[in-house]
Each structure stands twice: as C-alpha cells, then as structure tokens.
PDB file of C-alpha atoms in Angstrom:
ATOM      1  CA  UNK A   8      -6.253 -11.873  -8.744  1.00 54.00           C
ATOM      2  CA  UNK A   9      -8.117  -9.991  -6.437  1.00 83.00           C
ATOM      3  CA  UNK A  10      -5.044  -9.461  -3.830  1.00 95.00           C
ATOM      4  CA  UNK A  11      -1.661 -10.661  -2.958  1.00 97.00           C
ATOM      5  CA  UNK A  12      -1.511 -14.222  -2.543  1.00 97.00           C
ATOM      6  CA  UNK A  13       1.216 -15.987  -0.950  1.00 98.00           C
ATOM      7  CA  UNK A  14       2.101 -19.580  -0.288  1.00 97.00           C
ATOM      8  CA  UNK A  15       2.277 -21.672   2.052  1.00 98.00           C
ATOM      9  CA  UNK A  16       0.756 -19.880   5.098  1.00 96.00           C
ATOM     10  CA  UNK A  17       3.084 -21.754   6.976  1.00 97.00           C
ATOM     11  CA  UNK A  18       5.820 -23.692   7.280  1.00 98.00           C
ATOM     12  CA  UNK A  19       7.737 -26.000   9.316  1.00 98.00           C
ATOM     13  CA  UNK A  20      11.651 -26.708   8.323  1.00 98.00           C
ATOM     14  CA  UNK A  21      14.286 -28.659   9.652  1.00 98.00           C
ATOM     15  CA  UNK A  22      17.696 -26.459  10.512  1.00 98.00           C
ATOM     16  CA  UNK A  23      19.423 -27.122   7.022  1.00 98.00           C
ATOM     17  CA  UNK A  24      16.422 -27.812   5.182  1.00 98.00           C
ATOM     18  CA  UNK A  25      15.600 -25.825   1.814  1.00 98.00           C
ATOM     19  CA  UNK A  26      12.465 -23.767   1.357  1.00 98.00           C
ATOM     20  CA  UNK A  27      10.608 -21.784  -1.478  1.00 98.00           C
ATOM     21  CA  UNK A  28       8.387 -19.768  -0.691  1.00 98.00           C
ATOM     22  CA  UNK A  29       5.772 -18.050  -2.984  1.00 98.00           C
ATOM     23  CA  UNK A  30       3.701 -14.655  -4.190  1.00 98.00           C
ATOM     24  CA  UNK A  31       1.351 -14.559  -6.551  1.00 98.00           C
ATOM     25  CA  UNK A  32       0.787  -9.833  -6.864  1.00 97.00           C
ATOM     26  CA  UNK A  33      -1.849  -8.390  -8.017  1.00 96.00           C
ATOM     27  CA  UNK A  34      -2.641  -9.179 -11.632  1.00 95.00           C
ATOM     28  CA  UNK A  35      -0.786  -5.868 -13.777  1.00 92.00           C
ATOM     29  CA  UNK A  36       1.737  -4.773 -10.676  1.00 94.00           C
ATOM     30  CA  UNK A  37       4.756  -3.954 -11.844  1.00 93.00           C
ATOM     31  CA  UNK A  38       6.958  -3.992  -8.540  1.00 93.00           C
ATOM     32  CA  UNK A  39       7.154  -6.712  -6.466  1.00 96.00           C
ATOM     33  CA  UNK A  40       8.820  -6.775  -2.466  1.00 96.00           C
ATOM     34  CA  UNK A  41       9.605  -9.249  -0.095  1.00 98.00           C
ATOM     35  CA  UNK A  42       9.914  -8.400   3.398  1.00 97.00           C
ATOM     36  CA  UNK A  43      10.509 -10.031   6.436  1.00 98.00           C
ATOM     37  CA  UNK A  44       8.656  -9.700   9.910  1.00 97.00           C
ATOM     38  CA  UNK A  45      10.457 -10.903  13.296  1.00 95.00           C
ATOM     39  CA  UNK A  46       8.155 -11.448  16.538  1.00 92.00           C
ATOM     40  CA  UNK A  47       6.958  -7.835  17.448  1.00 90.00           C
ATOM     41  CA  UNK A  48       8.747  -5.990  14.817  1.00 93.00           C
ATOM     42  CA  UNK A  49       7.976  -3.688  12.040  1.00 95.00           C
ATOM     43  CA  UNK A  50       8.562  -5.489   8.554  1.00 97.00           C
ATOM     44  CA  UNK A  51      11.687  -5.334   7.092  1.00 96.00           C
ATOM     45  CA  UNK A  52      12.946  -4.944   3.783  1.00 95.00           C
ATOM     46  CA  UNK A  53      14.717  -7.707   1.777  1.00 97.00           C
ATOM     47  CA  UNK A  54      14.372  -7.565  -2.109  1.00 96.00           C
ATOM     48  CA  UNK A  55      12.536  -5.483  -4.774  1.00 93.00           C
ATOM     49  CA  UNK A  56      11.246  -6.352  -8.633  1.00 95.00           C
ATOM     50  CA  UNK A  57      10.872  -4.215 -11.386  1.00 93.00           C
ATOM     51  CA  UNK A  58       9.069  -6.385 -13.673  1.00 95.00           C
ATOM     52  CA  UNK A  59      11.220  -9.619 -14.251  1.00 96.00           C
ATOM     53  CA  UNK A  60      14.369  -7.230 -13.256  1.00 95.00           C
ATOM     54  CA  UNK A  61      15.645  -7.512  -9.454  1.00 96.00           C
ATOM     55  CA  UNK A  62      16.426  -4.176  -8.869  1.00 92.00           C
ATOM     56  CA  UNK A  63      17.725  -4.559  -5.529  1.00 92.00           C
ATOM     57  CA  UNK A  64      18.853  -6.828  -3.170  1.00 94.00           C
ATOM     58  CA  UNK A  65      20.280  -5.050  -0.638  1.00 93.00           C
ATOM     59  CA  UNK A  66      18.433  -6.406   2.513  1.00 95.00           C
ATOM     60  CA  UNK A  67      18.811 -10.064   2.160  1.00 97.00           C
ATOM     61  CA  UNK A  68      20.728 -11.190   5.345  1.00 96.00           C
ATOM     62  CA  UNK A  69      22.926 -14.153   3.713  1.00 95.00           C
ATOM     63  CA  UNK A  70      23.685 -15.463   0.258  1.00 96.00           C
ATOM     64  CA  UNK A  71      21.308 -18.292   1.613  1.00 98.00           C
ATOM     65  CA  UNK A  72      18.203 -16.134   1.068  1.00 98.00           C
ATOM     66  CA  UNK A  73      17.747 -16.153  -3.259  1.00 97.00           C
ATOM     67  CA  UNK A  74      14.622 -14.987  -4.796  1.00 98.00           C
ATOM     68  CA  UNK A  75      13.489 -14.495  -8.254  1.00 98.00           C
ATOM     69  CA  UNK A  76      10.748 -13.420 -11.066  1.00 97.00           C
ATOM     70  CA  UNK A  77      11.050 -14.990 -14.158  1.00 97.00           C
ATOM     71  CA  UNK A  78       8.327 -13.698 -16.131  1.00 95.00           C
ATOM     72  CA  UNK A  79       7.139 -10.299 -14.381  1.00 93.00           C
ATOM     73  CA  UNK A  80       4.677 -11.891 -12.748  1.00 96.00           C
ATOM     74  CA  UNK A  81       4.453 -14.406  -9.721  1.00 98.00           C
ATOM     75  CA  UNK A  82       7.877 -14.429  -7.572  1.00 98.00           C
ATOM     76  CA  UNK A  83       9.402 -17.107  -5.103  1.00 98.00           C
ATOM     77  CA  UNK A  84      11.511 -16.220  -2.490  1.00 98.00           C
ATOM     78  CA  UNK A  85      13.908 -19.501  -1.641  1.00 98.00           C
ATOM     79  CA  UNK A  86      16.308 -20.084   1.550  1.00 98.00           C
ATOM     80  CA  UNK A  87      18.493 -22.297   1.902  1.00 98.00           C
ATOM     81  CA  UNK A  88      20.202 -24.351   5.159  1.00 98.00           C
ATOM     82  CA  UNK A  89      17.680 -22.831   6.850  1.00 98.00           C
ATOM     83  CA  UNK A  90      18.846 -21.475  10.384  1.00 98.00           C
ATOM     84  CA  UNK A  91      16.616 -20.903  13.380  1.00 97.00           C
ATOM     85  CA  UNK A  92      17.092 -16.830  13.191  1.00 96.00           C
ATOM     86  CA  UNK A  93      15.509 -17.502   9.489  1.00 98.00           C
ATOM     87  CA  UNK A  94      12.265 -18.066  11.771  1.00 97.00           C
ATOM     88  CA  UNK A  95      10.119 -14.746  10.865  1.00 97.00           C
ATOM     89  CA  UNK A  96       6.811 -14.113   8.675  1.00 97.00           C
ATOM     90  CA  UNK A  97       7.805 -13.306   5.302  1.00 98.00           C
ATOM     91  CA  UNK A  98       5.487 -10.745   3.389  1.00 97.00           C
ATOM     92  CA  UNK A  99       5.167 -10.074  -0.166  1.00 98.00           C
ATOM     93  CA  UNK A 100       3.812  -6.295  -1.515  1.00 96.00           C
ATOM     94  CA  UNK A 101       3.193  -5.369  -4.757  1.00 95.00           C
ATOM     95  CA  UNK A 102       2.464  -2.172  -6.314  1.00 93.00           C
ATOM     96  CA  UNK A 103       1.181  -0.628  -9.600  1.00 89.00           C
ATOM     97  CA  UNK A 104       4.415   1.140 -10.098  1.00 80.00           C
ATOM     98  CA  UNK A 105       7.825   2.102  -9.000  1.00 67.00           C
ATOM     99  CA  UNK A 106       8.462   5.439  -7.602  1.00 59.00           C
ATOM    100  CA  UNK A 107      10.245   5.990 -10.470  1.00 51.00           C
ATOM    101  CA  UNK A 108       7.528   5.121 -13.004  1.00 47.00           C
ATOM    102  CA  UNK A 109       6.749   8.212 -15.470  1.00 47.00           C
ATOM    103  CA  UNK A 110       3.509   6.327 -16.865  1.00 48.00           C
ATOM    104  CA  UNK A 111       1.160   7.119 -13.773  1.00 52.00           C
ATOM    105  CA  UNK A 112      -0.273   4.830 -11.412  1.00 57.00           C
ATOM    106  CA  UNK A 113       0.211   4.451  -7.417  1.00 75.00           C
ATOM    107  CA  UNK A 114       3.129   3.457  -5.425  1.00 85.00           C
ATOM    108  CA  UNK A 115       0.683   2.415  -2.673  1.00 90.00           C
ATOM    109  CA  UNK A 116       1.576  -1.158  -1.406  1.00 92.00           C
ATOM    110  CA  UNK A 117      -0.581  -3.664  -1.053  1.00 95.00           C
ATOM    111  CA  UNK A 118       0.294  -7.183   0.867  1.00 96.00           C
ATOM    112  CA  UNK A 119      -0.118 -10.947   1.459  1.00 97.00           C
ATOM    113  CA  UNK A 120      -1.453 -12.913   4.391  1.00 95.00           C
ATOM    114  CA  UNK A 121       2.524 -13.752   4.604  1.00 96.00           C
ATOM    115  CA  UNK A 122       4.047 -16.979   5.287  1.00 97.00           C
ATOM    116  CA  UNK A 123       5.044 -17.842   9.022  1.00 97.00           C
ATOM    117  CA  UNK A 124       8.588 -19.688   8.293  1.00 98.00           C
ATOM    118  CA  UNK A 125       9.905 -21.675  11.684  1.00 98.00           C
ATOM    119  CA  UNK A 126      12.958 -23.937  11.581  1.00 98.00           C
ATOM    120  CA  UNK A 127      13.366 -26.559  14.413  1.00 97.00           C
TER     121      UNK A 127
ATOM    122  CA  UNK B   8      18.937   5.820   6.929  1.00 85.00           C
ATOM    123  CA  UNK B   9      15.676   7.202   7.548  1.00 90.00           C
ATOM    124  CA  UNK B  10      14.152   7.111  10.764  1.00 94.00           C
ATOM    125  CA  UNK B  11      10.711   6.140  11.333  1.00 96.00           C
ATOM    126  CA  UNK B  12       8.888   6.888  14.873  1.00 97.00           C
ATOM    127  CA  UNK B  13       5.908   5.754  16.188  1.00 98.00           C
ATOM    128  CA  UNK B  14       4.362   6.996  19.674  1.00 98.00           C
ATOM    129  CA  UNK B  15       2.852   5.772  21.968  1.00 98.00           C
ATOM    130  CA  UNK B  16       4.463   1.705  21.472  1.00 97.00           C
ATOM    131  CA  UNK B  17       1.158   0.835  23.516  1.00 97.00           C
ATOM    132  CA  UNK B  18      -2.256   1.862  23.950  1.00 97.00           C
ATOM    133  CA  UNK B  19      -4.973   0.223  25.730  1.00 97.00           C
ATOM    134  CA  UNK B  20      -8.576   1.946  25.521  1.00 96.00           C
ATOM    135  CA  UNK B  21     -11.980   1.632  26.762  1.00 97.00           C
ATOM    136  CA  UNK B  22     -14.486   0.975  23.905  1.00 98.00           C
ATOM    137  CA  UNK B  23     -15.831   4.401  22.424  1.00 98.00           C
ATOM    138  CA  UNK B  24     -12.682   6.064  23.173  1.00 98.00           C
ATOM    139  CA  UNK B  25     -10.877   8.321  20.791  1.00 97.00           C
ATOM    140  CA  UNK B  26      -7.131   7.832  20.010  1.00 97.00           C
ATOM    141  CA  UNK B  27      -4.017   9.781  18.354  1.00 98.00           C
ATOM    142  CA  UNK B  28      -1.522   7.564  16.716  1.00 98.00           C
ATOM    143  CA  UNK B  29       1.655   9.765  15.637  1.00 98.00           C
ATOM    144  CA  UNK B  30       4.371   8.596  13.080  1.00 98.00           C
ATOM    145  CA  UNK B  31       7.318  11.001  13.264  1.00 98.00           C
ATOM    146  CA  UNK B  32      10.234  10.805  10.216  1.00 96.00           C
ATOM    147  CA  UNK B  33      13.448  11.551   9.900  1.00 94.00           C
ATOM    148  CA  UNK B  34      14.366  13.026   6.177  1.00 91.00           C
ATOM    149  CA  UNK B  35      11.451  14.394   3.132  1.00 89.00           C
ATOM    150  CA  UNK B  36       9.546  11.243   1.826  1.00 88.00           C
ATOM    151  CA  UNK B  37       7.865  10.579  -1.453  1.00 85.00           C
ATOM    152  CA  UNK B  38       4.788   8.435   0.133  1.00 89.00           C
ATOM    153  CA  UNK B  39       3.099   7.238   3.447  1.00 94.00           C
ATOM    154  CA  UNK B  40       1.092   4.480   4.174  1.00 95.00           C
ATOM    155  CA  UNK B  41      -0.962   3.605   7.782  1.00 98.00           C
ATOM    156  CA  UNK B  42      -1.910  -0.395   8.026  1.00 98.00           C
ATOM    157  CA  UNK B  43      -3.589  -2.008  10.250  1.00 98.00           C
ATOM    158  CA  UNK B  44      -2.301  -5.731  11.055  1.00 96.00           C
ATOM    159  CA  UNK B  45      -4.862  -7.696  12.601  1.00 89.00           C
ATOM    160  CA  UNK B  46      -3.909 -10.796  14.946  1.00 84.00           C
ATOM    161  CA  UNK B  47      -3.959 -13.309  11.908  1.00 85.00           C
ATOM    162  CA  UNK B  48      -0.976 -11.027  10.623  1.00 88.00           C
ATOM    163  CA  UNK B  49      -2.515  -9.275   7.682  1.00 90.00           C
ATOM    164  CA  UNK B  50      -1.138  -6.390   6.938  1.00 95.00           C
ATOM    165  CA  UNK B  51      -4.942  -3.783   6.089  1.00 95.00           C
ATOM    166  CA  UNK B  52      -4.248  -0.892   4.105  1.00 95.00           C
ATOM    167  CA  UNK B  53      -5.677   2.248   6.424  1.00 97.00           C
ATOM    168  CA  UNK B  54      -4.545   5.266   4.395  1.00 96.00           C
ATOM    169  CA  UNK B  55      -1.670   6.352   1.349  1.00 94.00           C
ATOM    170  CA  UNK B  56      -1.577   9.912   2.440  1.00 94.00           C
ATOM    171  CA  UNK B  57       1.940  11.297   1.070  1.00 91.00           C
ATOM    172  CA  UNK B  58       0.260  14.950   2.633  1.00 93.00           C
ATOM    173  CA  UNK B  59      -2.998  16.130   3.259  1.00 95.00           C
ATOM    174  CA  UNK B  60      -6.250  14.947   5.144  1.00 97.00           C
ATOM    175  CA  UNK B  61      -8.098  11.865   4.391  1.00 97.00           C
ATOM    176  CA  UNK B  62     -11.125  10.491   6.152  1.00 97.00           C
ATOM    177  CA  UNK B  63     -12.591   6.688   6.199  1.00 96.00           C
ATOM    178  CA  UNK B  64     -15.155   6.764   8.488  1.00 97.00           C
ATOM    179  CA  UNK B  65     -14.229   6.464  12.171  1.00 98.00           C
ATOM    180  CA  UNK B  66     -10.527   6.630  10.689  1.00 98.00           C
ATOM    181  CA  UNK B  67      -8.755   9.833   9.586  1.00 98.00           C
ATOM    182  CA  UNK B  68      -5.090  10.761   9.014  1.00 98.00           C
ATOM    183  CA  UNK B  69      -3.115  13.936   8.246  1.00 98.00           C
ATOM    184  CA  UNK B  70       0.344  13.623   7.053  1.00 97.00           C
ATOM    185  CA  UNK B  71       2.808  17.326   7.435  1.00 96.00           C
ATOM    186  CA  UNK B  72       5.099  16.608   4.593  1.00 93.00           C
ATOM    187  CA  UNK B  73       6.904  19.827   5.541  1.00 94.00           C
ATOM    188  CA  UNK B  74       7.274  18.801   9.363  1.00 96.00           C
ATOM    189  CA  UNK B  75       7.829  15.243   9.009  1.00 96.00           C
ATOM    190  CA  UNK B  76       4.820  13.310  10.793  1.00 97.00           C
ATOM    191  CA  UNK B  77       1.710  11.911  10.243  1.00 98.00           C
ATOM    192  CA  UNK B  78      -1.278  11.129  12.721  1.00 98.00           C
ATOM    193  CA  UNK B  79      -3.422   8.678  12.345  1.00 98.00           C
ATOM    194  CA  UNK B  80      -7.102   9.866  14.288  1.00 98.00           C
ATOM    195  CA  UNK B  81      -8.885   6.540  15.661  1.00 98.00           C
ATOM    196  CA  UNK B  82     -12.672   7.626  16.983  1.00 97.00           C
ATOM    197  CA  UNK B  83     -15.001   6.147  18.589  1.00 98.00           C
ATOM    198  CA  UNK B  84     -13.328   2.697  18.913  1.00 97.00           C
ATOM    199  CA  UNK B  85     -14.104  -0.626  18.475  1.00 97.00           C
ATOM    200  CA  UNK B  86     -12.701  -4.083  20.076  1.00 96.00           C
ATOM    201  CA  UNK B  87     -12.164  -4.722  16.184  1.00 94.00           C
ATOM    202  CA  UNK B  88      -9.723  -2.050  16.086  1.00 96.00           C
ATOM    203  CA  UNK B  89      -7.458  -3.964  18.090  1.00 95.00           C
ATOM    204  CA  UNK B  90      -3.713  -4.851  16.636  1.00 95.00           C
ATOM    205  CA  UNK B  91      -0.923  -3.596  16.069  1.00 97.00           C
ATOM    206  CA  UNK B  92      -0.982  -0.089  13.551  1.00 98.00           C
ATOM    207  CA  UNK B  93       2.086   0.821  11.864  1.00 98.00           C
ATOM    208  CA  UNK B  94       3.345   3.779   9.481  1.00 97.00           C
ATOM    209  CA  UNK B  95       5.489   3.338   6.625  1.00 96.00           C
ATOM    210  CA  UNK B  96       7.638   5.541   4.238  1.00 94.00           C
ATOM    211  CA  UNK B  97       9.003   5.785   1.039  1.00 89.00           C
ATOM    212  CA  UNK B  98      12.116   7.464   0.007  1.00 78.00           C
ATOM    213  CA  UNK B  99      13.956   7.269  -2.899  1.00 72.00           C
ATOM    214  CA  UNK B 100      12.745   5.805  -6.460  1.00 67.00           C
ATOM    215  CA  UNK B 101      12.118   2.754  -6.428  1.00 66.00           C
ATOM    216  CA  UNK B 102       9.385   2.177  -3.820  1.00 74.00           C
ATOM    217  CA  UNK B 103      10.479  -0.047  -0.512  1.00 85.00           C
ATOM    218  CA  UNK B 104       8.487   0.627   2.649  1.00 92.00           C
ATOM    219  CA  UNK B 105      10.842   1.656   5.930  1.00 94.00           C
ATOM    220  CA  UNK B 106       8.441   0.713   8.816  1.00 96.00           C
ATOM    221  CA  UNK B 107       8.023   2.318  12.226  1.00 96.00           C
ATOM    222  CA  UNK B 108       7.739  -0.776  15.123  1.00 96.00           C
ATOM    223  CA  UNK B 109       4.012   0.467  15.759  1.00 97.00           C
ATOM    224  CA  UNK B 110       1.390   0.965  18.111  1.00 98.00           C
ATOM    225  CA  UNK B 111      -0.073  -1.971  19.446  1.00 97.00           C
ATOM    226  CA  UNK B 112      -3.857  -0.933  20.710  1.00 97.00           C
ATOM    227  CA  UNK B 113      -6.369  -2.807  22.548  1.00 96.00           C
ATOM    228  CA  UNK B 114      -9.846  -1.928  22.780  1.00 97.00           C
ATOM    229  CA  UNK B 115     -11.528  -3.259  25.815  1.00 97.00           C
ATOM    230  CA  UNK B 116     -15.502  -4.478  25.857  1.00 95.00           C
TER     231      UNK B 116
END
C-alpha cells in the first residue's frame, strides 16, 4: 500500500479484556516495529521484525503484550487482561531494511496513524 | 542507553517567526530522523539526515554526527506547523528509533 496502515484507530477495552491490534507496512518492507506512545511522551520501543523473524522483544512491558508476523508481511500486536496503564497509542513503523541489511535500501522509518488503546 | 535531548520542551511563536529546534545525543548513531506529529497523532516524516544539510522548503536540518546534535531550522512559520516535533536515533543494527520527548510549538494567527 501506499503507507502504514494500522487497525482499529481506536479502541475501547474492558480491564481484563483481550485485544489485537493490527499493521498492515508498506508493501516490500522488510522490518517491522511496534511502539508505544503514553500521553505527552516520545514513542517508545516494544518489538522489532525481520521479515517473519522477531528479532527482538526486549521492550514489551509484560508477558501480556504478544505480537507476531507470520508471513513477512502484515503484523498484529495482541494484549491480553488488559490493564488501565496498557492505555497508550500504539504505533507501527516499517522500513525498507534493517540497519544491518548489506543489500541497500533505507533504514528511514515510516509510520501509522496508530491505534489509541484505553481500558476502562 | 542512549540519551536523546530535545530543547526547548515548548515554543510558542507569532506567525512568520523563525525557530531553532535542537536534538542533542548521547553516544555515535547510525541514522536520524525529525517528524512532525500533528494533533490527529500522525507521526510526518520531516527529514532522515544521519549528517549533513537538507532543505524542504521553509524546513531545513543539519545533523553534526561528530558533535552529537541535530537542528531542525523552522522559517517563516505557519499555524500549520503547530504540534509536537520530535528527533529520533538509531544505534546499533537492527534499526529501533530512541525518541527525544519533543518540542511542542504553537504558531499563533
């Protein structure tokens, strides 16, 4: 597609509830992040994709936060038992390449319109 | 971990103004990157300026590899300029953004 396009724009969850959320990158972008964006904060990091492979993980707050890429291509970021400090917009990036790529291409980071996650 | 800075946190201007957005950083990067979020939340790619000059009409940044910082040059501004502006770095190989907490600017009519 023409951008990053995530799913839903928002959403309303009950305190326990599941959620999935969802990014469609760039059509041909190899690395995928996720990143999460409290009230008046800088984004933060939560999870990259190479491809299908989850490279790293390192910034998801809880075992309740799972995401995943199947085929390389569109990714969905899930919580579950949602909690109230889960309540944040939740970008997606994707770029051409990884900064480690050796076939070319730009690291440069493109995003989504985000989802705005609040639990009640 | 690295340290990202951003100065000023706020700046409010009169229309037509010029500005100076600075991004300091604390270790060598492999890649910058300026946005602009607008008030629906969208994060607007300004510049990927890893060093150098780049210009985009009223917009230009310069990024000192060697010092660590970037500025980000705003002129003649608009009321459409308004939001929140933030820098971003890349370290390491595999890609992730560290954001600063940005500048959040308001043009006035």
């Amino acid at each position: 597609g023409a951008g990053v396009s995530q799913s839903p724009r928002y959403k309303v969850a009950k305190r326990g509830q599941d959620v999935a959320l969802r990014c469609d990158p760039i059509s041909g972008h190899v690395s995928l992040f996720w990143y999460q964006q409290a009230l008046g904060q800088g984004p933060e990091f939560l999870t990259y994709f190479q491809n299908e492979a989850q490279l790293d993980k390192s910034g998801l707050p809880s075992d309740r936060f799972f995401a995943e890429r199947p085929e390389g291509s569109v990714s969905t970021l899930k919580i579950q038992r949602t909690q109230q400090e889960d309540s944040a917009v939740y970008l997606c990036a994707s770029s051409l390449r990884s900064g480690q790529g050796v076939d070319g291409g730009s690291t440069e980071a493109f995003f989504g319109q985000g989802t705005r996650l609040t639990v009640v | 971990g690295i340290q990202v800075e951003q100065s000023p946190p706020d700046l409010i201007l009169q229309e037509g103004a010029n500005s100076t957005l600075r991004c300091n950083f604390s270790d060598s990067v492999n890649n910058l990157q300026w946005f602009h979020q607008n008030p629906w939340g969208q994060l607007i790619n300004l510049f990927y300026i890893p060093s150098g000059t780049k210009q985009n009409g009223r917009l230009s940044a310069t990024t000192v590899a060697t010092e660590r910082y970037s500025l980000l040059y705003i002129s003649s501004s608009q009321t459409t300029d308004s939001g929140v502006y933030f820098c971003a770095v890349m370290r390491g190989s595999q890609g992730n953004l560290i954001f600063g907490k940005g500048t959040k600017l308001s043009v006035k009519p």
